[in-house]
mmCIF file of C-alpha atoms in Angstrom:
data_model
loop_
_atom_site.group_PDB
_atom_site.id
_atom_site.type_symbol
_atom_site.label_atom_id
_atom_site.label_comp_id
_atom_site.label_asym_id
_atom_site.label_seq_id
_atom_site.Cartn_x
_atom_site.Cartn_y
_atom_site.Cartn_z
ATOM 1 C CA MET A 1 0.064 0.029 -0.011
ATOM 2 C CA LYS A 2 2.768 2.446 0.928
ATOM 3 C CA ARG A 3 4.434 1.565 -2.340
ATOM 4 C CA TRP A 4 1.339 2.674 -4.261
ATOM 5 C CA ILE A 5 1.071 5.817 -2.400
ATOM 6 C CA MET A 6 4.610 6.726 -3.144
ATOM 7 C CA VAL A 7 4.186 6.074 -6.931
ATOM 8 C CA ILE A 8 0.968 8.337 -6.959
ATOM 9 C CA ALA A 9 2.793 10.951 -5.248
ATOM 10 C CA SER A 10 5.588 10.857 -7.716
ATOM 11 C CA LEU A 11 3.306 11.088 -10.516
ATOM 12 C CA VAL A 12 1.446 14.063 -9.180
ATOM 13 C CA CYS A 13 4.778 15.874 -8.416
ATOM 14 C CA LEU A 14 5.850 15.266 -12.267
ATOM 15 C CA ALA A 15 2.679 16.629 -13.248
ATOM 16 C CA ALA A 16 2.736 19.598 -11.172
ATOM 17 C CA CYS A 17 6.355 20.266 -12.221
ATOM 18 C CA SER A 18 5.641 20.095 -16.109
ATOM 19 C CA GLN A 19 2.764 22.568 -15.509
ATOM 20 C CA ASP A 20 5.033 25.066 -13.739
ATOM 21 C CA THR A 21 7.690 24.887 -16.406
ATOM 22 C CA GLU A 22 7.241 27.534 -19.152
ATOM 23 C CA PRO A 23 8.350 26.311 -22.591
ATOM 24 C CA GLN A 24 11.528 27.908 -23.707
ATOM 25 C CA THR A 25 11.102 30.209 -26.686
ATOM 26 C CA ASP A 26 13.785 30.410 -29.479
ATOM 27 C CA LYS A 27 14.714 34.042 -29.559
ATOM 28 C CA ALA A 28 16.916 33.412 -32.593
ATOM 29 C CA GLU A 29 13.803 32.490 -34.770
ATOM 30 C CA ASN A 30 13.045 35.432 -36.951
ATOM 31 C CA HIS A 31 10.298 37.812 -36.052
ATOM 32 C CA VAL A 32 8.288 39.613 -38.451
ATOM 33 C CA ASP A 33 9.735 43.059 -37.530
ATOM 34 C CA GLU A 34 13.217 41.644 -37.109
ATOM 35 C CA VAL A 35 16.065 42.856 -39.333
ATOM 36 C CA VAL A 36 18.984 40.408 -39.347
ATOM 37 C CA ILE A 37 22.512 41.784 -40.166
ATOM 38 C CA GLY A 38 25.125 39.366 -41.451
ATOM 39 C CA HIS A 39 28.254 39.564 -43.266
ATOM 40 C CA ASN A 40 27.661 41.315 -46.695
ATOM 41 C CA ALA A 41 23.788 40.714 -45.855
ATOM 42 C CA ILE A 42 20.668 42.279 -44.538
ATOM 43 C CA GLU A 43 17.543 40.367 -44.079
ATOM 44 C CA ASN A 44 14.094 42.513 -44.145
ATOM 45 C CA ALA A 45 15.700 45.788 -45.354
ATOM 46 C CA ASP A 46 12.387 46.877 -46.464
ATOM 47 C CA ARG A 47 11.281 46.645 -42.864
ATOM 48 C CA PHE A 48 14.402 48.817 -41.729
ATOM 49 C CA GLN A 49 13.662 51.267 -44.531
ATOM 50 C CA ALA A 50 9.945 51.608 -43.455
ATOM 51 C CA PHE A 51 11.069 52.156 -39.781
ATOM 52 C CA SER A 52 13.428 54.994 -40.985
ATOM 53 C CA LYS A 53 10.832 56.578 -42.949
ATOM 54 C CA ARG A 54 8.096 56.539 -40.206
ATOM 55 C CA VAL A 55 10.236 57.958 -37.433
ATOM 56 C CA SER A 56 11.582 60.741 -39.783
ATOM 57 C CA GLN A 57 7.904 61.583 -39.998
ATOM 58 C CA LYS A 58 7.519 61.430 -36.104
ATOM 59 C CA GLN A 59 5.358 58.288 -36.301
ATOM 60 C CA LYS A 60 5.513 55.754 -33.588
ATOM 61 C CA ASP A 61 7.189 52.399 -34.423
ATOM 62 C CA GLU A 62 9.562 49.866 -33.175
ATOM 63 C CA ILE A 63 12.017 47.357 -34.738
ATOM 64 C CA ARG A 64 14.282 44.724 -33.634
ATOM 65 C CA ILE A 65 17.950 44.166 -35.105
ATOM 66 C CA MET A 66 19.641 40.818 -34.729
ATOM 67 C CA GLN A 67 23.309 40.082 -35.356
ATOM 68 C CA ARG A 68 25.277 36.918 -34.676
ATOM 69 C CA THR A 69 28.708 36.664 -33.063
ATOM 70 C CA ILE A 70 31.477 34.622 -34.943
ATOM 71 C CA GLU A 71 30.267 31.613 -32.873
ATOM 72 C CA GLY A 72 26.751 32.050 -34.196
ATOM 73 C CA ASP A 73 25.160 33.305 -31.082
ATOM 74 C CA PRO A 74 22.368 35.955 -31.440
ATOM 75 C CA ILE A 75 22.575 39.457 -30.117
ATOM 76 C CA TYR A 76 19.505 41.581 -30.014
ATOM 77 C CA GLN A 77 18.853 45.434 -30.309
ATOM 78 C CA ASP A 78 15.311 46.661 -29.830
ATOM 79 C CA VAL A 79 14.602 50.346 -30.653
ATOM 80 C CA ARG A 80 11.091 51.837 -29.804
ATOM 81 C CA PHE A 81 10.107 55.280 -30.980
ATOM 82 C CA ASP A 82 7.329 56.770 -28.994
ATOM 83 C CA GLY A 83 7.091 59.784 -31.276
ATOM 84 C CA LYS A 84 9.510 61.854 -29.199
ATOM 85 C CA LYS A 85 12.397 59.507 -28.050
ATOM 86 C CA TYR A 86 14.006 56.297 -28.780
ATOM 87 C CA GLU A 87 14.039 53.587 -26.085
ATOM 88 C CA TYR A 88 16.983 51.091 -26.721
ATOM 89 C CA THR A 89 17.399 47.636 -25.297
ATOM 90 C CA HIS A 90 20.608 45.731 -25.893
ATOM 91 C CA ASP A 91 20.333 41.810 -24.997
ATOM 92 C CA ASN A 92 23.257 39.442 -25.243
ATOM 93 C CA ARG A 93 22.001 36.901 -22.873
ATOM 94 C CA GLU A 94 22.434 34.220 -25.609
ATOM 95 C CA ASP A 95 26.093 35.192 -26.404
ATOM 96 C CA ALA A 96 28.272 32.502 -24.825
ATOM 97 C CA TYR A 97 31.168 34.846 -24.391
ATOM 98 C CA GLY A 98 29.229 38.044 -23.557
ATOM 99 C CA SER A 99 28.151 39.659 -20.352
ATOM 100 C CA LYS A 100 24.751 37.894 -20.547
ATOM 101 C CA GLU A 101 22.807 41.029 -19.547
ATOM 102 C CA VAL A 102 20.000 43.347 -20.768
ATOM 103 C CA THR A 103 20.882 47.097 -20.992
ATOM 104 C CA LYS A 104 18.747 49.923 -21.542
ATOM 105 C CA ASP A 105 18.862 53.537 -22.686
ATOM 106 C CA SER A 106 16.962 56.475 -23.905
ATOM 107 C CA CYS A 107 18.082 58.545 -26.887
ATOM 108 C CA LYS A 108 16.844 61.717 -28.733
ATOM 109 C CA ASP A 109 18.111 61.201 -32.261
ATOM 110 C CA PHE A 110 18.228 58.345 -34.911
ATOM 111 C CA ARG A 111 20.448 58.763 -37.853
ATOM 112 C CA VAL A 112 21.489 56.657 -40.971
ATOM 113 C CA ILE A 113 24.608 57.873 -42.916
ATOM 114 C CA GLU A 114 25.245 56.381 -46.372
ATOM 115 C CA THR A 115 28.474 56.630 -48.162
ATOM 116 C CA ASN A 116 29.880 55.109 -51.272
ATOM 117 C CA THR A 117 31.226 52.352 -49.318
ATOM 118 C CA GLU A 118 28.988 51.664 -46.244
ATOM 119 C CA THR A 119 25.772 52.436 -44.476
ATOM 120 C CA THR A 120 25.757 52.996 -40.626
ATOM 121 C CA ALA A 121 22.606 53.405 -38.492
ATOM 122 C CA PHE A 122 22.916 54.880 -34.950
ATOM 123 C CA LEU A 123 21.342 56.670 -31.988
ATOM 124 C CA GLU A 124 22.476 59.782 -30.678
ATOM 125 C CA LYS A 125 22.189 61.990 -27.601
ATOM 126 C CA CYS A 126 21.548 59.085 -25.210
ATOM 127 C CA GLU A 127 21.278 59.528 -21.279
ATOM 128 C CA ASN A 128 23.618 56.815 -20.324
ATOM 129 C CA ARG A 129 26.585 57.614 -22.570
ATOM 130 C CA ILE A 130 28.540 60.469 -24.212
ATOM 131 C CA ASP A 131 29.280 58.565 -27.424
ATOM 132 C CA SER A 132 26.613 57.381 -30.005
ATOM 133 C CA ILE A 133 25.193 53.774 -30.074
ATOM 134 C CA THR A 134 25.988 52.022 -33.521
ATOM 135 C CA LEU A 135 23.072 49.735 -34.272
ATOM 136 C CA PHE A 136 24.853 48.289 -37.524
ATOM 137 C CA THR A 137 27.399 49.014 -40.175
ATOM 138 C CA LEU A 138 26.844 47.575 -43.803
ATOM 139 C CA SER A 139 30.166 47.585 -45.890
ATOM 140 C CA TYR A 140 29.908 47.297 -49.700
ATOM 141 C CA ASN A 141 33.297 48.238 -50.488
ATOM 142 C CA ALA A 142 34.203 46.176 -53.513
ATOM 143 C CA ALA A 143 37.823 47.089 -53.394
ATOM 144 C CA LYS A 144 38.255 45.307 -50.222
ATOM 145 C CA GLU A 145 36.909 42.114 -51.650
ATOM 146 C CA ASP A 146 39.573 39.605 -53.134
ATOM 147 C CA ARG A 147 37.273 39.497 -56.111
ATOM 148 C CA PHE A 148 33.917 40.947 -57.113
ATOM 149 C CA ASP A 149 32.701 40.615 -60.636
ATOM 150 C CA PHE A 150 29.294 39.960 -62.402
ATOM 151 C CA LEU A 151 28.124 38.961 -65.610
ATOM 152 C CA LEU A 152 24.600 39.835 -66.747
ATOM 153 C CA LYS A 153 22.879 38.739 -69.690
ATOM 154 C CA TYR A 154 19.484 40.037 -70.798
ATOM 155 C CA GLY A 155 17.104 40.317 -73.672
ATOM 156 C CA GLU A 156 14.674 38.108 -75.571
ATOM 157 C CA ASN A 157 17.512 35.764 -76.241
ATOM 158 C CA LEU A 158 20.059 36.897 -73.651
ATOM 159 C CA GLU A 159 21.835 38.706 -76.477
ATOM 160 C CA LYS A 160 22.808 41.893 -74.423
ATOM 161 C CA VAL A 161 25.937 41.369 -71.987
ATOM 162 C CA ILE A 162 27.499 43.201 -69.379
ATOM 163 C CA ASP A 163 30.630 41.466 -68.058
ATOM 164 C CA THR A 164 33.118 43.047 -65.689
ATOM 165 C CA ASN A 165 35.427 40.284 -66.374
ATOM 166 C CA LYS A 166 36.184 41.899 -69.753
ATOM 167 C CA VAL A 167 35.167 45.559 -69.206
ATOM 168 C CA GLU A 168 36.483 47.020 -65.920
ATOM 169 C CA LEU A 169 34.114 49.296 -63.873
ATOM 170 C CA PRO A 170 35.427 52.033 -61.370
ATOM 171 C CA ASN A 171 35.051 50.901 -57.806
ATOM 172 C CA LYS A 172 32.567 53.711 -57.210
ATOM 173 C CA GLU A 173 30.239 52.073 -59.822
ATOM 174 C CA LYS A 174 30.721 48.616 -58.438
ATOM 175 C CA ASN A 175 29.982 49.743 -54.985
ATOM 176 C CA ILE A 176 26.634 50.889 -56.136
ATOM 177 C CA VAL A 177 25.869 47.480 -57.485
ATOM 178 C CA PHE A 178 27.205 45.642 -54.516
ATOM 179 C CA LYS A 179 25.114 47.656 -52.276
ATOM 180 C CA ASN A 180 22.070 46.915 -54.033
ATOM 181 C CA MET A 181 23.090 43.111 -53.796
ATOM 182 C CA ILE A 182 23.359 43.294 -50.084
ATOM 183 C CA TYR A 183 20.061 45.276 -49.670
ATOM 184 C CA ILE A 184 18.188 42.422 -51.532
ATOM 185 C CA ASN A 185 20.263 39.832 -49.534
ATOM 186 C CA LEU A 186 21.448 38.424 -52.854
ATOM 187 C CA PHE A 187 23.399 35.596 -51.400
ATOM 188 C CA LYS A 188 20.473 33.855 -49.753
ATOM 189 C CA ASP A 189 18.598 31.221 -51.579
ATOM 190 C CA LYS A 190 16.133 32.774 -54.043
ATOM 191 C CA LYS A 191 12.769 31.277 -54.995
ATOM 192 C CA LEU A 192 12.528 31.849 -58.827
ATOM 193 C CA GLU A 193 9.783 30.171 -60.880
ATOM 194 C CA LYS A 194 8.492 31.222 -64.093
ATOM 195 C CA SER A 195 5.024 32.552 -63.412
ATOM 196 C CA CYS A 196 4.010 33.740 -66.887
ATOM 197 C CA SER A 197 3.628 32.034 -70.230
ATOM 198 C CA GLU A 198 5.030 34.603 -72.474
ATOM 199 C CA SER A 199 7.956 37.052 -71.924
ATOM 200 C CA ASN A 200 9.984 39.271 -74.257
ATOM 201 C CA MET A 201 12.663 39.718 -71.734
ATOM 202 C CA GLN A 202 14.876 37.124 -69.734
ATOM 203 C CA TYR A 203 17.740 37.566 -67.507
ATOM 204 C CA GLU A 204 20.894 35.525 -66.493
ATOM 205 C CA LEU A 205 23.077 36.904 -63.755
ATOM 206 C CA THR A 206 26.311 35.412 -62.362
ATOM 207 C CA VAL A 207 28.194 37.025 -59.367
ATOM 208 C CA TRP A 208 31.803 36.225 -58.128
ATOM 209 C CA ILE A 209 32.738 37.412 -54.668
ATOM 210 C CA ASN A 210 35.959 35.952 -53.290
ATOM 211 C CA GLN A 211 35.879 32.262 -53.739
ATOM 212 C CA GLY A 212 31.970 32.181 -54.070
ATOM 213 C CA LYS A 213 29.960 32.151 -57.249
ATOM 214 C CA GLU A 214 26.042 32.434 -57.724
ATOM 215 C CA ASN A 215 23.971 32.048 -60.671
ATOM 216 C CA TYR A 216 20.422 33.205 -61.229
ATOM 217 C CA ASN A 217 17.867 32.993 -64.101
ATOM 218 C CA TRP A 218 14.500 34.786 -64.263
ATOM 219 C CA TYR A 219 11.997 36.498 -66.527
ATOM 220 C CA ASP A 220 10.814 40.191 -66.371
ATOM 221 C CA CYS A 221 7.052 39.042 -66.070
ATOM 222 C CA ASP A 222 7.939 36.999 -62.815
ATOM 223 C CA THR A 223 5.563 38.238 -59.992
ATOM 224 C CA GLY A 224 7.692 36.871 -57.016
ATOM 225 C CA LYS A 225 9.488 39.192 -54.707
ATOM 226 C CA ASP A 226 12.939 37.626 -55.418
ATOM 227 C CA ALA A 227 12.465 38.071 -59.121
ATOM 228 C CA LYS A 228 11.342 41.741 -58.577
ATOM 229 C CA ASP A 229 14.289 42.347 -56.596
ATOM 230 C CA LEU A 230 16.615 40.798 -59.109
ATOM 231 C CA SER A 231 14.955 42.838 -61.918
ATOM 232 C CA GLY A 232 15.619 45.932 -59.815
ATOM 233 C CA LEU A 233 19.342 44.929 -59.410
ATOM 234 C CA ALA A 234 19.680 44.214 -63.327
ATOM 235 C CA GLU A 235 18.390 47.817 -63.832
ATOM 236 C CA THR A 236 20.769 49.199 -61.536
ATOM 237 C CA ILE A 237 23.765 47.251 -63.328
ATOM 238 C CA ILE A 238 22.497 48.489 -66.778
ATOM 239 C CA GLY A 239 22.091 52.036 -65.556
ATOM 240 C CA VAL A 240 25.705 52.009 -63.872
ATOM 241 C CA TYR A 241 27.137 50.604 -67.133
ATOM 242 C CA GLU A 242 25.403 52.908 -69.320
ATOM 243 C CA HIS A 243 26.649 56.115 -67.388
ATOM 244 C CA ARG A 244 30.000 54.947 -66.615
#
């Protein structure tokens, strides 16, 4: 009898413990409003640009920026604009080599500075520090890469060609193209499916960066976001080449 009482008590204890334990959430899983910054990459750049536009118009908004350490651990930065000031939160509790703490600040200004080689976003005039808070920096300086070339073929039969392997472009023009590639997160897998039966324009783009190589084929009538992003990139390449 005592044995059965002990078994029942153990089961009750296990049930109670399982109810009291909150399921752990994976913070590294991308949120809708999360902008992910990586090497030569930004995911959800449209969301960041929308945030920048809204706060410039004094509209309330908030955004999360996630970056990973060399080891792959996520670090989060939350910025919430209430119409007057920016509430900032920095969370590195998932960084194995970090201080594992959450720090907060309140800042008056948000700025984005774009040059021909990089874009930097930061907060200024903060309560708890003299210097500004750098949210992220994106570099697109082609001259710093071991190799940066692209081959674009376009036309009804891919008869038009722009090839930087044969025709050298100045670094300034290359950087414009490189920046566009980063902002559409070119080096992430793309979903490209021909969604139209007839098209007078098709594209083929090959990109070499350092030791890597990517190739894409699509049509101008494709309606997917990735195809539209690539068509915009193709227009940038054509424009840069024609005005070189």
